[in-house]
Coordinates of C-alpha atoms and ligand atoms in Angstrom, one line a residue:
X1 CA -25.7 27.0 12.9
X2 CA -27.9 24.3 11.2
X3 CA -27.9 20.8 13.0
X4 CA -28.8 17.8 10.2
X5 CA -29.4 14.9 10.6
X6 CA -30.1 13.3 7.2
X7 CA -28.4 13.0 3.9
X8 CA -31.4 14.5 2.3
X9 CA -31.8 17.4 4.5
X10 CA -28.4 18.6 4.2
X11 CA -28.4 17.8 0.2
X12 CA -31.6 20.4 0.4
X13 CA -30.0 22.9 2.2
X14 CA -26.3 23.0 0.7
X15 CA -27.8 22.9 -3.0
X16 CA -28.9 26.7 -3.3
X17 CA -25.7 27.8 -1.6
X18 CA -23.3 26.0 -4.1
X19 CA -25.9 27.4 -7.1
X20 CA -25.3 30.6 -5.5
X21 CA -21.6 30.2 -5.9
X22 CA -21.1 29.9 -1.9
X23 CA -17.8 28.1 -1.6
X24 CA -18.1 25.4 0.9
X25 CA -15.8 23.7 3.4
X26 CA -16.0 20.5 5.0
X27 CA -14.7 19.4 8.3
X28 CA -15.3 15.5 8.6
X29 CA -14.5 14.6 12.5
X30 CA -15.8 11.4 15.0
X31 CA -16.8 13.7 17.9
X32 CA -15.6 14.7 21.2
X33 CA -13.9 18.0 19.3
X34 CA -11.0 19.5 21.0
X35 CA -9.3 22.5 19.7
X36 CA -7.5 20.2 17.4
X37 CA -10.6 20.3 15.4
X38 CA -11.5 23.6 16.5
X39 CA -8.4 25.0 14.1
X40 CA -9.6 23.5 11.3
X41 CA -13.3 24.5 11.4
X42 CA -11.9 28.0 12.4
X43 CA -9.8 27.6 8.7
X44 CA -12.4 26.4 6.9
X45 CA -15.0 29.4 8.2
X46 CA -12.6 32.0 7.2
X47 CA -11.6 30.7 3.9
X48 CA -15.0 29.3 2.8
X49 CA -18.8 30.9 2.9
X50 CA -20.1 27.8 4.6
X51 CA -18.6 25.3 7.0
X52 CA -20.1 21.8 6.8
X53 CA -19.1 19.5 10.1
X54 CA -19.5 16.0 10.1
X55 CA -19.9 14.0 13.2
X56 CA -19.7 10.6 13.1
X57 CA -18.2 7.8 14.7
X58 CA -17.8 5.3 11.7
X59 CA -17.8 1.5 12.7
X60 CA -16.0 0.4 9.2
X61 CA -12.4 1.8 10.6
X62 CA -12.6 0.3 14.1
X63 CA -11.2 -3.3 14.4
X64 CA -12.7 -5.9 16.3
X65 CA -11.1 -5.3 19.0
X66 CA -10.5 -1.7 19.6
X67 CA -12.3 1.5 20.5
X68 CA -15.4 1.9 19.1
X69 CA -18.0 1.1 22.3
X70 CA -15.8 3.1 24.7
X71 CA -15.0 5.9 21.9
X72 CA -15.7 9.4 23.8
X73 CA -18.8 11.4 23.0
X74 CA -20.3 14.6 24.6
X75 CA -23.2 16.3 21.7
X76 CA -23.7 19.4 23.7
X77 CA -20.0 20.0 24.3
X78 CA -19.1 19.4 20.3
X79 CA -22.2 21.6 19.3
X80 CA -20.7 24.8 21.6
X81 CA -17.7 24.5 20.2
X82 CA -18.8 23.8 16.3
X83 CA -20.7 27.4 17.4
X84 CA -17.9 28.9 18.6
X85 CA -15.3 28.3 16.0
X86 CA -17.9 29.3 13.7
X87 CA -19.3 26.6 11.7
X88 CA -22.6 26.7 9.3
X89 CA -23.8 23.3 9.3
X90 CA -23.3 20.2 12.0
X91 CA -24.3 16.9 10.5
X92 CA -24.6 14.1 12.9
X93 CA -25.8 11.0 10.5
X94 CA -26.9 7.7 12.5
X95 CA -25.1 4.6 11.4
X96 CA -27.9 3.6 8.9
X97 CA -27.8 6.6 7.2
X98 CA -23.8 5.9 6.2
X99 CA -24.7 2.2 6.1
X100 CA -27.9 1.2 5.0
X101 CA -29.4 -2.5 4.6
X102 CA -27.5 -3.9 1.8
X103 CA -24.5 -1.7 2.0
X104 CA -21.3 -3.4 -0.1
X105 CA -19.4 -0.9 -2.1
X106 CA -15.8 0.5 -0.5
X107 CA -12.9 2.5 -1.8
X108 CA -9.6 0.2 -1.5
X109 CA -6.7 2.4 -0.9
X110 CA -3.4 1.2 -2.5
X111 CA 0.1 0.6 -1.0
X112 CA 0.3 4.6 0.9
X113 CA -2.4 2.7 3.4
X114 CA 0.3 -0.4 3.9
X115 CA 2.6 0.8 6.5
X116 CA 2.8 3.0 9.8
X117 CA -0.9 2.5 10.9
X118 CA -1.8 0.3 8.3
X119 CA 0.8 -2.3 9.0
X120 CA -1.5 -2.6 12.7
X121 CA -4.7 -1.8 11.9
X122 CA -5.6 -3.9 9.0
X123 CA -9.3 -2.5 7.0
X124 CA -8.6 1.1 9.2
X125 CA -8.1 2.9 6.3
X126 CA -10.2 1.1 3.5
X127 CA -13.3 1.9 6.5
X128 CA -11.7 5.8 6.8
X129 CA -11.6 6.1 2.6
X130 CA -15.2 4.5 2.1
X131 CA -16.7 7.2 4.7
X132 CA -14.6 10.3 3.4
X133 CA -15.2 9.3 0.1
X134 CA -19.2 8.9 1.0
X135 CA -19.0 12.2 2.9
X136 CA -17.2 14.2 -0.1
X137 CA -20.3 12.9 -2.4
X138 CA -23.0 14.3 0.0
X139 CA -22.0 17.4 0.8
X140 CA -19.6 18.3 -2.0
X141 CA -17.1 20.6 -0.5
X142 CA -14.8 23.3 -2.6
X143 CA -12.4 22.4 0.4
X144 CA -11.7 19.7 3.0
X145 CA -9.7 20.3 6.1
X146 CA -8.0 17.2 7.7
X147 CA -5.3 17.4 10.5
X148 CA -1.6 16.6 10.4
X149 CA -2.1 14.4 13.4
X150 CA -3.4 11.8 11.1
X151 CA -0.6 12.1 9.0
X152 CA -0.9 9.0 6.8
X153 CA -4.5 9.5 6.5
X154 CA -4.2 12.5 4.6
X155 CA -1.5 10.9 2.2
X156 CA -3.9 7.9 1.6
X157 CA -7.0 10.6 1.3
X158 CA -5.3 12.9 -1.1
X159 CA -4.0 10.2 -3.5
X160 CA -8.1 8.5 -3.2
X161 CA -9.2 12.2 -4.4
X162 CA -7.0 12.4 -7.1
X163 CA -7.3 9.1 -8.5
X164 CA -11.2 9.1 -8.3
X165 CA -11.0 12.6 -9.6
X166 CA -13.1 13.7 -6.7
X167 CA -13.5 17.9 -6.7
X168 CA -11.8 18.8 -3.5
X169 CA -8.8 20.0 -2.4
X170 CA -7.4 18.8 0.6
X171 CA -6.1 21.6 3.2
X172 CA -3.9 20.1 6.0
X173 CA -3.4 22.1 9.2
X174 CA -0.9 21.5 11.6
X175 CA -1.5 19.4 14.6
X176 CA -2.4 21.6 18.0
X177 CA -1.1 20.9 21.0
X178 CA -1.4 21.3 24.3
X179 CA 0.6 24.0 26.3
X180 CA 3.0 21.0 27.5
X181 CA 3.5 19.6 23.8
X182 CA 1.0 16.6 23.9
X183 CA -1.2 16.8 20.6
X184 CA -4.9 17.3 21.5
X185 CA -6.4 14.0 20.9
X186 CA -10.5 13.0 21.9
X187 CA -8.2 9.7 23.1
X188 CA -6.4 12.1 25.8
X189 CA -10.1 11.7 27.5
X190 CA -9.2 8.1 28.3
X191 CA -6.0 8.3 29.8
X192 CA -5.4 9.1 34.1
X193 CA -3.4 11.2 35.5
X194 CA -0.5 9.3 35.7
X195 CA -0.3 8.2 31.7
X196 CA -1.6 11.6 31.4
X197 CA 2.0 12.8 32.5
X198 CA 4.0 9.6 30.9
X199 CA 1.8 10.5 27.2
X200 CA 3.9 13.7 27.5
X201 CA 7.1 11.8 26.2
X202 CA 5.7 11.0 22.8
X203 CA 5.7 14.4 22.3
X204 CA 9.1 15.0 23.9
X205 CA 10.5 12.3 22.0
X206 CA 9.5 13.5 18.7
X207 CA 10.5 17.4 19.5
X208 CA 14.1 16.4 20.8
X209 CA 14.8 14.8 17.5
X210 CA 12.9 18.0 15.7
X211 CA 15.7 19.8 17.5
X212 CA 18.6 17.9 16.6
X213 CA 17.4 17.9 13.0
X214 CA 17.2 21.8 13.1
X215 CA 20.9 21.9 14.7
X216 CA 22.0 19.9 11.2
X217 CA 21.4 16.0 12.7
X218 CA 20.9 13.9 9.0
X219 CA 21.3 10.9 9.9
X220 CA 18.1 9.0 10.4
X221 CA 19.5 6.2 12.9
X222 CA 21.0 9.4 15.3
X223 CA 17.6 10.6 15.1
X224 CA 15.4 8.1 15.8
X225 CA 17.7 7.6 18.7
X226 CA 16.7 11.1 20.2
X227 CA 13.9 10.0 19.9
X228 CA 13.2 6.9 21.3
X229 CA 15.0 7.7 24.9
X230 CA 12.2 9.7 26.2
X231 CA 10.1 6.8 24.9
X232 CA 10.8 4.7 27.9
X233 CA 7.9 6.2 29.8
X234 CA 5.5 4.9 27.3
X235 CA 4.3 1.2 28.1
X236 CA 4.8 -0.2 24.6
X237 CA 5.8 1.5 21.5
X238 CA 4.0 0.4 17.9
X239 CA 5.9 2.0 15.6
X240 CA 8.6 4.6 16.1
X241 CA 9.8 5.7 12.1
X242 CA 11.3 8.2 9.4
X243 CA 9.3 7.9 6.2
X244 CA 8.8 10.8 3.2
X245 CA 6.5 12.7 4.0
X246 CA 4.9 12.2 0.5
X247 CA 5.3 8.8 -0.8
X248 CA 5.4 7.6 3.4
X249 CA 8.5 5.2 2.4
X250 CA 11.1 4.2 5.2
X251 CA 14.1 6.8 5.3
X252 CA 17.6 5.0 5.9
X253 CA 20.6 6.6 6.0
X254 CA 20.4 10.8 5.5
X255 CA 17.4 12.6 5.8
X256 CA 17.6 14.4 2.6
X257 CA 14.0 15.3 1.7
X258 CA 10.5 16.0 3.3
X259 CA 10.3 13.5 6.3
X260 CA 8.1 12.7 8.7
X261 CA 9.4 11.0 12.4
X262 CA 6.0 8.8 13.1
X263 CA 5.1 7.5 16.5
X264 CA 2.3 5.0 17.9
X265 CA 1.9 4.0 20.9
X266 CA 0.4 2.6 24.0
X267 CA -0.2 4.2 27.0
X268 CA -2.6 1.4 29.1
X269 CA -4.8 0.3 26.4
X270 CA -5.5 4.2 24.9
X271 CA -2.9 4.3 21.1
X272 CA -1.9 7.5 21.1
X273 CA -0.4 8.6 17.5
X274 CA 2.1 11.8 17.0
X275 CA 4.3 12.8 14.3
X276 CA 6.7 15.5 13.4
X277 CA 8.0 17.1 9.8
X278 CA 11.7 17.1 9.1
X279 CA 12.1 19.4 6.0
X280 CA 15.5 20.2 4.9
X281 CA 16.3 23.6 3.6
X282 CA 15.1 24.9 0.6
X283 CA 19.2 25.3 0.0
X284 CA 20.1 21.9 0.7
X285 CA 18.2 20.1 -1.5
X286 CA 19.5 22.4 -4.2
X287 CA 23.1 21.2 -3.4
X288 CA 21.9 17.3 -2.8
X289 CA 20.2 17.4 -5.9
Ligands
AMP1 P1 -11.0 12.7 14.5 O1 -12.3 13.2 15.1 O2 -10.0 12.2 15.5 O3 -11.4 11.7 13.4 O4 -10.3 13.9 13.8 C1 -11.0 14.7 12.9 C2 -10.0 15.6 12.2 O5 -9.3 16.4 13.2 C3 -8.9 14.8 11.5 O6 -8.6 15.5 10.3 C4 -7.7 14.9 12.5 O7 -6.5 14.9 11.8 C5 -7.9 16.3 13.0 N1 -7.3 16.5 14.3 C6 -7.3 15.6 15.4 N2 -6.5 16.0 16.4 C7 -5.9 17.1 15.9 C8 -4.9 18.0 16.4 N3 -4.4 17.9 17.7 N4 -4.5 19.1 15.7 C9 -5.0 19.3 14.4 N5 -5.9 18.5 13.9 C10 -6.4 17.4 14.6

């Protein structure tokens, strides 16, 4: 595995392999990788000749006042396990080589970056589609791999790479989890023991309403109601909500299409996100149609 540091070193070692007609994936992450991030390099290495893995902690999606100072890091612990899940490249670019004196260009996403996380973390994702979008340019993947943890983010990344008619195609793997349901999360680093064992109802919440969906539940009230009563052993919830999966608008009433149940919320001050998929049968939307 290569380590880079510079935009021009890994420009000069990715060109011969794309004119060689290697295909090349790209796993963009912030560091402190988990297997969360682990499944997707592992993806990317067995469906692409070289695995590009970005590092970097990018100030422009960080409000004013959260995480960024405190954000977990640990370089040799990422680099064993970029080895280990079988990545080609690791490129850890310092702030000024992103952001250089005189920076002033971004990507605005459109109304998909409005609500869920967008509605409380105004300039998150115009800061997430100005570094993806930089990223894509420098290494130029065939494929990108981006987690369903981050749900919205990769609604609001896939419609940025189709309206800038950027070459990628997105690959979404689903989220991993610990053996207790919590999704792996470099956050989980910040919380004790005891909202360590209270995070575990985000989880719960979202997988007793899963249940009751898969037992026929439609109604979107009934199941948001599953899953808000394990919620109580969260100390505040941000957003607990049924949107399509696609176009990430509120679902009222029946739960007739691709959903997603969406959760944020606090535990202390660490925001833990989670979400599930609610996808009715292939056979129901036949007979709703
Ligand atoms: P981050 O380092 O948090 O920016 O995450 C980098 C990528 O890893 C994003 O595409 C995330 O959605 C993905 N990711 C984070 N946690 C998980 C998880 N538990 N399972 C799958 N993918 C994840």
């Amino acid at each position: 595995m290569r380590v880079v540091r510079t935009i021009a070193d890994l420009r000069a070692l990715l060109r011969p392999l794309r004119e060689a007609g290697k295909r090349i994936g790209f796993v963009p992450t912030m560091g402190f990788l988990h297997e969360g991030h682990g499944a997707l390099i592992r993806q990317s290495a067995a469906r692409c000749d070289t695995t590009v893995v970005s590092i970097f902690v990018n100030p422009s999606q960080f409000g004013p006042s959260e995480d960024l100072a405190s954000y977990p890091r640990d370089l040799e612990r990422d680099q064993n396990l970029c080895l280990e899940a079988d990545a080609s490249v690791l490129f850890l670019p310092e702030v000024a080589e992103i952001y250089p004196t005189g920076f002033q260009t971004h990507v605005e996403p459109g109304r998909l970056a409005e609500p869920l996380c967008g509605r409380y973390r105004p300039g998150h994702f115009r800061g997430v589609t100005t570094v993806v979008a930089k990223l894509f340019s420098i290494v130029q993947p065939d494929l990108a791999f981006f987690g369903q943890k981050d749900l919205q983010q990769t609604v609001v990344i896939r419609r940025m790479a189709r309206d800038l008619n950027l070459p990628v195609d997105l690959v979404v793997v689903p989220t991993v989890r610990e053996p207790d349901g919590l999704a792996l999360s470099s956050r989980n680093a910040n919380l004790d023991e005891d909202a360590r064992r209270r995070a575990l109802c985000l989880s719960e919440g979202l997988l007793a309403a899963k249940a009751a969906f898969d037992e026929g539940e439609r109604d979107a009230t009934r199941l948001l109601e599953f899953a808000r009563r394990p919620l109580a052993g969260v100390d505040s919830i941000q957003y607990l909500e049924l949107v399509d999966a696609q176009t990430l608008e509120a679902i009222h009433g029946a739960v007739d299409r691709s959903t997603a149940l969406c959760v944020a919320a606090y535990m202390g001050s660490t925001r833990l996100i989670d979400n599930v998929l609610l996808v009715p049968s292939a056979g129901e939307a036949v007979l709703q149609a």
